[in-house]
Amino acid sequence: MSGSNFGNIFKISTWGESHGKALGVVVDGCPAGLPLTEDDIQLFLNRRKPGQSSYTTPRNEDDCVEILSGVFEGKTTGTPISMVVYNKSQRSKDYSAISEIYRPGHADYTFDMKYGFRDYRGGGRSSGRETIGRVAAGAIASKLLAELGISILTYSKSIGEVEIDYDNFDASQILKNPLYMPDADAATKAEALLKEKMSEKNSVGGIIECLVDGMPAGVGEPVFEKLDANLAKAIMSIGAVKGVEIGDGFDVATSTGLTDNDGFKYENGVFSKTSNHAGGILGGISDGSQIILRAAIKPTPSIASTQNTVNKSMENIPVEIHGRHDPIIVPRAVVVVESMVALTLIDMIFMSMTSKLDNVKKYFDK
Amino acid sequence: MSGSNFGNIFKISTWGESHGKALGVVVDGCPAGLPLTEDDIQLFLNRRKPGQSSYTTPRNEDDCVEILSGVFEGKTTGTPISMVVYNKSQRSKDYSAISEIYRPGHADYTFDMKYGFRDYRGGGRSSGRETIGRVAAGAIASKLLAELGISILTYSKSIGEVEIDYDNFDASQILKNPLYMPDADAATKAEALLKEKMSEKNSVGGIIECLVDGMPAGVGEPVFEKLDANLAKAIMSIGAVKGVEIGDGFDVATSTGLTDNDGFKYENGVFSKTSNHAGGILGGISDGSQIILRAAIKPTPSIASTQNTVNKSMENIPVEIHGRHDPIIVPRAVVVVESMVALTLIDMIFMSMTSKLDNVKKYFDK
Amino acid sequence: MSGSNFGNIFKISTWGESHGKALGVVVDGCPAGLPLTEDDIQLFLNRRKPGQSSYTTPRNEDDCVEILSGVFEGKTTGTPISMVVYNKSQRSKDYSAISEIYRPGHADYTFDMKYGFRDYRGGGRSSGRETIGRVAAGAIASKLLAELGISILTYSKSIGEVEIDYDNFDASQILKNPLYMPDADAATKAEALLKEKMSEKNSVGGIIECLVDGMPAGVGEPVFEKLDANLAKAIMSIGAVKGVEIGDGFDVATSTGLTDNDGFKYENGVFSKTSNHAGGILGGISDGSQIILRAAIKPTPSIASTQNTVNKSMENIPVEIHGRHDPIIVPRAVVVVESMVALTLIDMIFMSMTSKLDNVKKYFDK
Amino acid sequence: MSGSNFGNIFKISTWGESHGKALGVVVDGCPAGLPLTEDDIQLFLNRRKPGQSSYTTPRNEDDCVEILSGVFEGKTTGTPISMVVYNKSQRSKDYSAISEIYRPGHADYTFDMKYGFRDYRGGGRSSGRETIGRVAAGAIASKLLAELGISILTYSKSIGEVEIDYDNFDASQILKNPLYMPDADAATKAEALLKEKMSEKNSVGGIIECLVDGMPAGVGEPVFEKLDANLAKAIMSIGAVKGVEIGDGFDVATSTGLTDNDGFKYENGVFSKTSNHAGGILGGISDGSQIILRAAIKPTPSIASTQNTVNKSMENIPVEIHGRHDPIIVPRAVVVVESMVALTLIDMIFMSMTSKLDNVKKYFDK
């Protein structure tokens, strides 16, 4: 069916397979008048490209984006923005070995069950390269949010057992280490861990954290279209994510009302909360404080160790996944999480514009 | 806006406020031919009614459902099923004290920011009573799933620090204790904990777990409409939920590929997995094994202890929430989680019916 | 499936069968702050009630509406507005004779093909009484439009061969004659025609015309969500409508570019068009001039003459439809057309609020 | 906003401007297993290309389509099919003269009102070239319909006052004359008419008719998602369409129940109708007989005669539209109408697959 569409007003439609001709996205619903260049998009795409370090895929993915429509004289026109990234080399040969095999932890088996067959080259549509469309669209959403004074900070909170120390938190470090950690020491330890896991033909998982500042109160629709509900869907739709939490998340299970409730205060003309266990969302609606969310990312399923599996002919066989696979998905997923958050926020902001009759009238007056 | 609709093919539209005239739901998209009576619905609604134990709300909520359309001669007709539960007593008096106050942990402030004013009686639309519509619709979804051989088991996995012991797991216990725990010992300990918290004018959170059996492989749409993504949204849309996880969930962050990958095997003509860390979903598509998910529920925000807050006139004031409030939300939310899972599954099953041209032709042949 | 929902932001969900317990609608997405009473709704519903004249159904349908949610202290709260009309008497007896018969011109056969069986009482869900939900919701949409300075005038343009004379056009006549014609002479002639047709056990069709004033330029989305495309769907979704046209409509087929093109002019500081063949819509977007549309309504299919048909057992049989049936659908459909236009306009106005980044910023500034 | 998406299950997202880099479409929701090549698409696109005759645009538009994703080893994979047509020459120069002018009958003014500015090159997004995406997607929808035994025949019914004679109806003529008329004599007369209009610097409109055979009974959703309602929207969303009718269409206004009602009969084991005034749809649901619809197409608005208009500076000016413009839109719109009908039918067929519980179970059994 039609799972490659996201959004209600700011809508995107992504397409493309890992080793097909190209991947891309159509963005429909971007307001007219936003200055936009291919560089704005490329900057985001570069954040999901493999780095130079030993534990990231060495293949040279240029992932050079081209805007085909929707921008005229440097500004968005309000009509669909089509973006494409051509695959430089398609190397189908590399993957022919796995065409008949159901790799553990991958979607090979489920795609065959669903569709009867699959594009097995590099994972086809279930490859991590699918996120190119998300990130290209996320770049536009982020630029719109910036125009509205909203910023998003996303980083690796933990890699395996190595967690950042909030006392060492330094946002400027995030782009300085290949693991996107805001703590240089943790990043160093995590790199060592990854080397160890690679030598063991193994992989590890981790946690991505995302903070949103500048979000006004009042965004999010009660009941089913809560802001946190939509964020949860957006994040869980990313390939390797197995858990999502907002604010204190799973810790609320062992907290108490006295601790978990955030008090309100009014000081020097400013309304605020005395704490932020809720992570900026109350009753599914933004409360004006920082939005906090986390995603649990599973270990890379492609590992070089021998695993038990079954092939299409229902024979039990061993499999070893060779090739260029990172022992960790987390760093490359950081910009994907940020993109999905941006896409969700801009769409829900647009959805909330008709909450009050007074707002509608204000729009109408011009 | 329009946050009270859920589903793409099996669609529901819920409505009603805690202390308004009535609450209800319209279900559009239920196939014709399902035997359905008001008893089917009432059975589910009763599971969210307060029990007789000391820690649940003593008020007598009959919550008697009436089917107003869409059922003829005992079977669904394929047209909208409208269900209503009239509020027996509206007791607006009880709540007038809080009309001007922003209760900590509640949506009072965010509703005012969004809409300019709110129905403050008993939380209005943000009350837990909003879930009546979800559960009434969930009863129908569950009955449809049963027709397809799919069953859902939902229970309290933990209440505060008290967790069930899987060695004591006994599904038959779930409906026998007021906490819906599948472990009688844990339930006894949890009851003691709740009494203690009540005496301290405090409250606790917990975790709900949900297991789905009989789910065929191939349900869920790649990319944005993944089965787990939709489950995450559905669960996170429930009032007090702050986290959702599938399979091993947040534990994957510290797991490794060798552990987390579920192997495949073929034995005695049966294809299966050697483990189920993935929780029954690979690449967003059901893999035919048990679906496992968990929701983190925050402590009841309504507590009798004194808290700091602000009123509509921006005055700092203390507040104590008196009245009939459970010190725990978890047990009453169990059937809500089950309902949201059922609603999500049936909708995604329906969405997956056109995945293969052969399936479409099969439908067409009759 | 789920055909009883309409709208993207201002969403409605209607339900109910002709002879079931009740009919109603849930409106989700109405902005908060609109003053609303049951009288506002009743006024619209009364316009679809049968009159006292000899050619309209004599049965006394009170169709008394009750608002069950979404309004607090006299104003909409922004949450779902549920409205219900209980059926006073259900009279299933009257209709048992047709339970096995496929009436010509009715949906009996197609409902059976689609659902396997049907609620045959009075047409069930395919009865004209289904429009109660549309009209109740349309009353709210119309009130919103009025707040934005937009008004809609709808009337019978022709009844059979009797057409209004625009030289006699008098809007104040519309509510004064039972045929809702803006031309008293035409109304008199049409009444005579209807008496004749009744005596012949026959029925006639006609055309409804609708004019919208005060519509700002810029509403409607290019390509598939054009304003005229959505109006066409809305109107064609009304039971007996077989054609829809905008502006000059089918006459454009024999017109020429020189005639059909509306010139633009700027006079005394006012931009306008020199003619309005386009009916107020260019490229699917409102152009600020009057919107003009027409709907062709088929003759009442329920006639007392003998017709050939087939029953469920596939026997060829004659059928005569007795009972209380108007020989004309047009007058009762006038308010239904107006309601569908209002629902479409308000939804498309809401959808167009994010067209320009400047508009989004303006909303955000407050 | 997001008007470039169409469909609920078989979804398309079109993009591109007349003189931008490229135009295209993403199709999401095509079942896996359909054999598909670029030739299948090109065949459809060629039908909207200008011919060699004197009254069609002489520019050489190759409009060569490329499939970028969603097809593997010659068959659709069930994932998004992205198709692109690059614009060979962009010739912005030709159109710079009209960048400041609001052309009568065009969307220049309304685009400016909606978005603040526009891509004025060749009409930008409101150009007839926008239909490339519709037709490319329509080719796939048509191929799916053919697999289900459904065929569509579309042709010019009239060009100006020249109408086909049904006694001369010859479907094999349609592709043999540049006007796509199923009556060679009428085509000859229409060509003469067009030459005359060109010499007068004028243009004409016409009517397109579409017949669908093989449609099973039971497709279409009651109330708002009626089959005819969706067809009406689909057709009215095509640029120059000002009216849509089903079956007898506007003629029902002057018909009577005795004439308009189609009787049912059962002969030699076959259920059928004795006539087809309804055009194959009863109560919004297909009745198994031929679906008949017509679209009224306005005259080409681009004419070389002098017209009155206004420019962006609100100056009254004369304008003459020179360049390569056909004096008739009808023939090139024939395949667009057919495509929109195909897209609507396949989507509604998919939507109707869950109408009966028995159907759902049948799907589930395999």
PDB file of C-alpha atoms in Angstrom, chain A residues 4-174:
ATOM      1  CA  SER A   4       5.684   6.287   1.856  1.00  0.00           C
ATOM      2  CA  ASN A   5       3.623   9.402   2.561  1.00  0.00           C
ATOM      3  CA  PHE A   6       3.937  11.506   5.720  1.00  0.00           C
ATOM      4  CA  GLY A   7       2.121  14.581   6.951  1.00  0.00           C
ATOM      5  CA  ASN A   8      -1.317  16.131   6.711  1.00  0.00           C
ATOM      6  CA  ILE A   9      -0.641  19.649   5.448  1.00  0.00           C
ATOM      7  CA  PHE A  10       3.138  19.622   4.991  1.00  0.00           C
ATOM      8  CA  LYS A  11       3.111  16.331   3.080  1.00  0.00           C
ATOM      9  CA  ILE A  12       6.021  14.339   1.801  1.00  0.00           C
ATOM     10  CA  SER A  13       6.192  11.336  -0.485  1.00  0.00           C
ATOM     11  CA  THR A  14       9.513   9.474  -0.544  1.00  0.00           C
ATOM     12  CA  TRP A  15      10.663   6.862  -3.048  1.00  0.00           C
ATOM     13  CA  GLY A  16      13.668   4.878  -4.175  1.00  0.00           C
ATOM     14  CA  GLU A  17      15.663   1.765  -3.456  1.00  0.00           C
ATOM     15  CA  SER A  18      19.182   1.355  -2.161  1.00  0.00           C
ATOM     16  CA  HIS A  19      20.552   0.190  -5.492  1.00  0.00           C
ATOM     17  CA  GLY A  20      17.955   1.512  -7.902  1.00  0.00           C
ATOM     18  CA  LYS A  21      18.518   4.422 -10.243  1.00  0.00           C
ATOM     19  CA  ALA A  22      17.807   7.129  -7.706  1.00  0.00           C
ATOM     20  CA  LEU A  23      16.047   8.068  -4.473  1.00  0.00           C
ATOM     21  CA  GLY A  24      14.040  11.150  -3.747  1.00  0.00           C
ATOM     22  CA  VAL A  25      11.107  12.916  -2.206  1.00  0.00           C
ATOM     23  CA  VAL A  26       8.257  15.196  -3.232  1.00  0.00           C
ATOM     24  CA  VAL A  27       7.340  17.841  -0.653  1.00  0.00           C
ATOM     25  CA  ASP A  28       3.845  19.231  -1.077  1.00  0.00           C
ATOM     26  CA  GLY A  29       2.530  21.905   1.247  1.00  0.00           C
ATOM     27  CA  CYS A  30       5.585  24.062   1.831  1.00  0.00           C
ATOM     28  CA  PRO A  31       4.402  27.689   2.065  1.00  0.00           C
ATOM     29  CA  ALA A  32       5.474  30.032  -0.710  1.00  0.00           C
ATOM     30  CA  GLY A  33       8.238  32.508  -0.045  1.00  0.00           C
ATOM     31  CA  LEU A  34      10.848  30.419   1.789  1.00  0.00           C
ATOM     32  CA  PRO A  35      14.349  31.041   0.408  1.00  0.00           C
ATOM     33  CA  LEU A  36      15.701  27.621  -0.539  1.00  0.00           C
ATOM     34  CA  THR A  37      18.768  26.296  -2.330  1.00  0.00           C
ATOM     35  CA  GLU A  38      20.233  22.885  -2.955  1.00  0.00           C
ATOM     36  CA  ASP A  39      22.920  23.743  -0.409  1.00  0.00           C
ATOM     37  CA  ASP A  40      20.286  23.908   2.331  1.00  0.00           C
ATOM     38  CA  ILE A  41      19.360  20.329   1.535  1.00  0.00           C
ATOM     39  CA  GLN A  42      22.902  19.073   0.935  1.00  0.00           C
ATOM     40  CA  LEU A  43      23.985  20.263   4.383  1.00  0.00           C
ATOM     41  CA  PHE A  44      21.437  17.937   5.960  1.00  0.00           C
ATOM     42  CA  LEU A  45      22.201  15.049   3.630  1.00  0.00           C
ATOM     43  CA  ASN A  46      25.890  15.320   4.426  1.00  0.00           C
ATOM     44  CA  ARG A  47      25.096  14.655   8.079  1.00  0.00           C
ATOM     45  CA  ARG A  48      23.810  11.194   7.164  1.00  0.00           C
ATOM     46  CA  LYS A  49      26.762  10.370   4.915  1.00  0.00           C
ATOM     47  CA  PRO A  50      29.416   7.976   6.217  1.00  0.00           C
ATOM     48  CA  GLY A  51      32.417   9.693   7.775  1.00  0.00           C
ATOM     49  CA  GLN A  52      36.123   8.889   7.537  1.00  0.00           C
ATOM     50  CA  SER A  53      36.435   6.948  10.734  1.00  0.00           C
ATOM     51  CA  SER A  54      37.162   3.253  10.702  1.00  0.00           C
ATOM     52  CA  TYR A  55      33.763   2.137  11.894  1.00  0.00           C
ATOM     53  CA  THR A  56      31.657   3.821   9.252  1.00  0.00           C
ATOM     54  CA  THR A  57      30.997   2.567   5.753  1.00  0.00           C
ATOM     55  CA  PRO A  58      33.949   3.494   3.551  1.00  0.00           C
ATOM     56  CA  ARG A  59      32.016   3.605   0.304  1.00  0.00           C
ATOM     57  CA  ASN A  60      31.985   7.012  -1.253  1.00  0.00           C
ATOM     58  CA  GLU A  61      28.380   8.085  -1.352  1.00  0.00           C
ATOM     59  CA  ASP A  62      28.156  11.470  -2.893  1.00  0.00           C
ATOM     60  CA  ASP A  63      24.408  11.717  -2.433  1.00  0.00           C
ATOM     61  CA  CYS A  64      24.266  14.911  -4.388  1.00  0.00           C
ATOM     62  CA  VAL A  65      20.776  16.388  -4.301  1.00  0.00           C
ATOM     63  CA  GLU A  66      19.048  18.187  -7.164  1.00  0.00           C
ATOM     64  CA  ILE A  67      15.850  20.259  -6.833  1.00  0.00           C
ATOM     65  CA  LEU A  68      13.619  19.635  -9.858  1.00  0.00           C
ATOM     66  CA  SER A  69      10.564  21.778  -9.097  1.00  0.00           C
ATOM     67  CA  GLY A  70       8.820  24.082  -6.667  1.00  0.00           C
ATOM     68  CA  VAL A  71      11.561  26.703  -6.343  1.00  0.00           C
ATOM     69  CA  PHE A  72      11.616  29.773  -8.564  1.00  0.00           C
ATOM     70  CA  GLU A  73      13.978  32.728  -8.347  1.00  0.00           C
ATOM     71  CA  GLY A  74      15.433  31.299  -5.125  1.00  0.00           C
ATOM     72  CA  LYS A  75      12.169  30.925  -3.241  1.00  0.00           C
ATOM     73  CA  THR A  76       9.603  28.183  -2.760  1.00  0.00           C
ATOM     74  CA  THR A  77       6.506  28.754  -4.897  1.00  0.00           C
ATOM     75  CA  GLY A  78       4.015  26.847  -2.745  1.00  0.00           C
ATOM     76  CA  THR A  79       3.831  24.018  -5.299  1.00  0.00           C
ATOM     77  CA  PRO A  80       5.496  20.593  -4.927  1.00  0.00           C
ATOM     78  CA  ILE A  81       9.245  20.512  -4.395  1.00  0.00           C
ATOM     79  CA  SER A  82      10.716  17.444  -6.049  1.00  0.00           C
ATOM     80  CA  MET A  83      14.225  16.418  -5.014  1.00  0.00           C
ATOM     81  CA  VAL A  84      16.307  13.600  -6.414  1.00  0.00           C
ATOM     82  CA  VAL A  85      19.599  11.893  -5.516  1.00  0.00           C
ATOM     83  CA  TYR A  86      20.933   9.633  -8.248  1.00  0.00           C
ATOM     84  CA  ASN A  87      22.770   6.505  -7.210  1.00  0.00           C
ATOM     85  CA  LYS A  88      26.286   6.787  -8.598  1.00  0.00           C
ATOM     86  CA  SER A  89      27.088   3.115  -8.834  1.00  0.00           C
ATOM     87  CA  GLN A  90      24.520   0.420  -8.538  1.00  0.00           C
ATOM     88  CA  ARG A  91      26.808  -2.543  -7.790  1.00  0.00           C
ATOM     89  CA  SER A  92      24.077  -5.160  -7.946  1.00  0.00           C
ATOM     90  CA  LYS A  93      26.766  -7.794  -8.062  1.00  0.00           C
ATOM     91  CA  ASP A  94      27.762  -7.249  -4.442  1.00  0.00           C
ATOM     92  CA  TYR A  95      24.341  -8.271  -3.221  1.00  0.00           C
ATOM     93  CA  SER A  96      23.393 -11.174  -5.463  1.00  0.00           C
ATOM     94  CA  ALA A  97      24.586 -13.615  -2.820  1.00  0.00           C
ATOM     95  CA  ILE A  98      21.805 -12.666  -0.457  1.00  0.00           C
ATOM     96  CA  SER A  99      18.978 -12.636  -2.965  1.00  0.00           C
ATOM     97  CA  GLU A 100      17.634 -15.962  -1.731  1.00  0.00           C
ATOM     98  CA  ILE A 101      18.503 -15.597   1.959  1.00  0.00           C
ATOM     99  CA  TYR A 102      16.441 -14.181   4.811  1.00  0.00           C
ATOM    100  CA  ARG A 103      18.978 -12.179   6.798  1.00  0.00           C
ATOM    101  CA  PRO A 104      18.299 -12.135  10.566  1.00  0.00           C
ATOM    102  CA  GLY A 105      17.193  -8.756  11.852  1.00  0.00           C
ATOM    103  CA  HIS A 106      16.365  -7.555   8.338  1.00  0.00           C
ATOM    104  CA  ALA A 107      13.064  -7.149   6.509  1.00  0.00           C
ATOM    105  CA  ASP A 108      13.878  -9.688   3.774  1.00  0.00           C
ATOM    106  CA  TYR A 109      11.405 -12.262   5.029  1.00  0.00           C
ATOM    107  CA  THR A 110       8.607  -9.822   5.809  1.00  0.00           C
ATOM    108  CA  PHE A 111       8.899  -8.101   2.410  1.00  0.00           C
ATOM    109  CA  ASP A 112       8.588 -11.483   0.707  1.00  0.00           C
ATOM    110  CA  MET A 113       5.562 -12.331   2.828  1.00  0.00           C
ATOM    111  CA  LYS A 114       3.944  -9.015   2.042  1.00  0.00           C
ATOM    112  CA  TYR A 115       4.767  -8.564  -1.635  1.00  0.00           C
ATOM    113  CA  GLY A 116       5.625 -12.042  -2.892  1.00  0.00           C
ATOM    114  CA  PHE A 117       9.113 -10.955  -3.906  1.00  0.00           C
ATOM    115  CA  ARG A 118      11.524  -8.100  -3.272  1.00  0.00           C
ATOM    116  CA  ASP A 119      14.276  -5.918  -4.694  1.00  0.00           C
ATOM    117  CA  TYR A 120      17.069  -7.662  -2.780  1.00  0.00           C
ATOM    118  CA  ARG A 121      19.834  -5.311  -3.877  1.00  0.00           C
ATOM    119  CA  GLY A 122      21.197  -3.693  -0.725  1.00  0.00           C
ATOM    120  CA  GLY A 123      17.924  -4.069   1.092  1.00  0.00           C
ATOM    121  CA  GLY A 124      15.955  -2.336  -1.658  1.00  0.00           C
ATOM    122  CA  ARG A 125      13.314  -0.090  -0.140  1.00  0.00           C
ATOM    123  CA  SER A 126      14.077  -1.253   3.430  1.00  0.00           C
ATOM    124  CA  SER A 127      17.664  -0.017   3.224  1.00  0.00           C
ATOM    125  CA  GLY A 128      18.918   2.829   5.376  1.00  0.00           C
ATOM    126  CA  ARG A 129      19.322   4.729   2.125  1.00  0.00           C
ATOM    127  CA  GLU A 130      15.539   5.148   2.181  1.00  0.00           C
ATOM    128  CA  THR A 131      16.134   7.932   4.725  1.00  0.00           C
ATOM    129  CA  ILE A 132      17.592  10.199   2.029  1.00  0.00           C
ATOM    130  CA  GLY A 133      14.059  11.325   1.228  1.00  0.00           C
ATOM    131  CA  ARG A 134      13.257  11.942   4.885  1.00  0.00           C
ATOM    132  CA  VAL A 135      16.365  14.018   5.449  1.00  0.00           C
ATOM    133  CA  ALA A 136      16.010  16.090   2.276  1.00  0.00           C
ATOM    134  CA  ALA A 137      12.457  16.962   3.320  1.00  0.00           C
ATOM    135  CA  GLY A 138      13.547  17.442   6.920  1.00  0.00           C
ATOM    136  CA  ALA A 139      15.993  20.107   5.794  1.00  0.00           C
ATOM    137  CA  ILE A 140      13.090  22.159   4.420  1.00  0.00           C
ATOM    138  CA  ALA A 141      10.984  21.600   7.529  1.00  0.00           C
ATOM    139  CA  SER A 142      13.912  22.697   9.702  1.00  0.00           C
ATOM    140  CA  LYS A 143      14.365  25.842   7.679  1.00  0.00           C
ATOM    141  CA  LEU A 144      10.690  26.692   8.111  1.00  0.00           C
ATOM    142  CA  LEU A 145      10.940  26.076  11.855  1.00  0.00           C
ATOM    143  CA  ALA A 146      13.970  28.372  12.032  1.00  0.00           C
ATOM    144  CA  GLU A 147      11.879  31.110  10.411  1.00  0.00           C
ATOM    145  CA  LEU A 148       9.436  30.652  13.291  1.00  0.00           C
ATOM    146  CA  GLY A 149      12.161  30.743  15.951  1.00  0.00           C
ATOM    147  CA  ILE A 150      12.202  27.011  16.646  1.00  0.00           C
ATOM    148  CA  SER A 151      15.455  25.045  16.813  1.00  0.00           C
ATOM    149  CA  ILE A 152      16.211  21.351  17.255  1.00  0.00           C
ATOM    150  CA  LEU A 153      19.316  19.812  18.818  1.00  0.00           C
ATOM    151  CA  THR A 154      19.862  16.083  18.274  1.00  0.00           C
ATOM    152  CA  TYR A 155      22.745  13.871  19.324  1.00  0.00           C
ATOM    153  CA  SER A 156      23.836  10.424  20.442  1.00  0.00           C
ATOM    154  CA  LYS A 157      23.064  10.068  24.123  1.00  0.00           C
ATOM    155  CA  SER A 158      24.580   6.607  24.419  1.00  0.00           C
ATOM    156  CA  ILE A 159      26.494   4.078  22.330  1.00  0.00           C
ATOM    157  CA  GLY A 160      26.149   0.639  23.845  1.00  0.00           C
ATOM    158  CA  GLU A 161      26.942   1.056  27.559  1.00  0.00           C
ATOM    159  CA  VAL A 162      28.811   4.331  27.006  1.00  0.00           C
ATOM    160  CA  GLU A 163      26.558   7.214  27.992  1.00  0.00           C
ATOM    161  CA  ILE A 164      27.204  10.932  27.878  1.00  0.00           C
ATOM    162  CA  ASP A 165      27.790  12.750  31.154  1.00  0.00           C
ATOM    163  CA  TYR A 166      25.468  15.770  31.312  1.00  0.00           C
ATOM    164  CA  ASP A 167      28.090  17.572  33.400  1.00  0.00           C
ATOM    165  CA  ASN A 168      30.346  17.436  30.343  1.00  0.00           C
ATOM    166  CA  PHE A 169      27.539  18.391  27.939  1.00  0.00           C
ATOM    167  CA  ASP A 170      28.914  20.593  25.162  1.00  0.00           C
ATOM    168  CA  ALA A 171      26.658  21.058  22.168  1.00  0.00           C
ATOM    169  CA  SER A 172      29.583  22.343  20.082  1.00  0.00           C
ATOM    170  CA  GLN A 173      31.167  18.877  20.312  1.00  0.00           C
ATOM    171  CA  ILE A 174      28.314  17.168  18.467  1.00  0.00           C
TER     172      ILE A 174
END
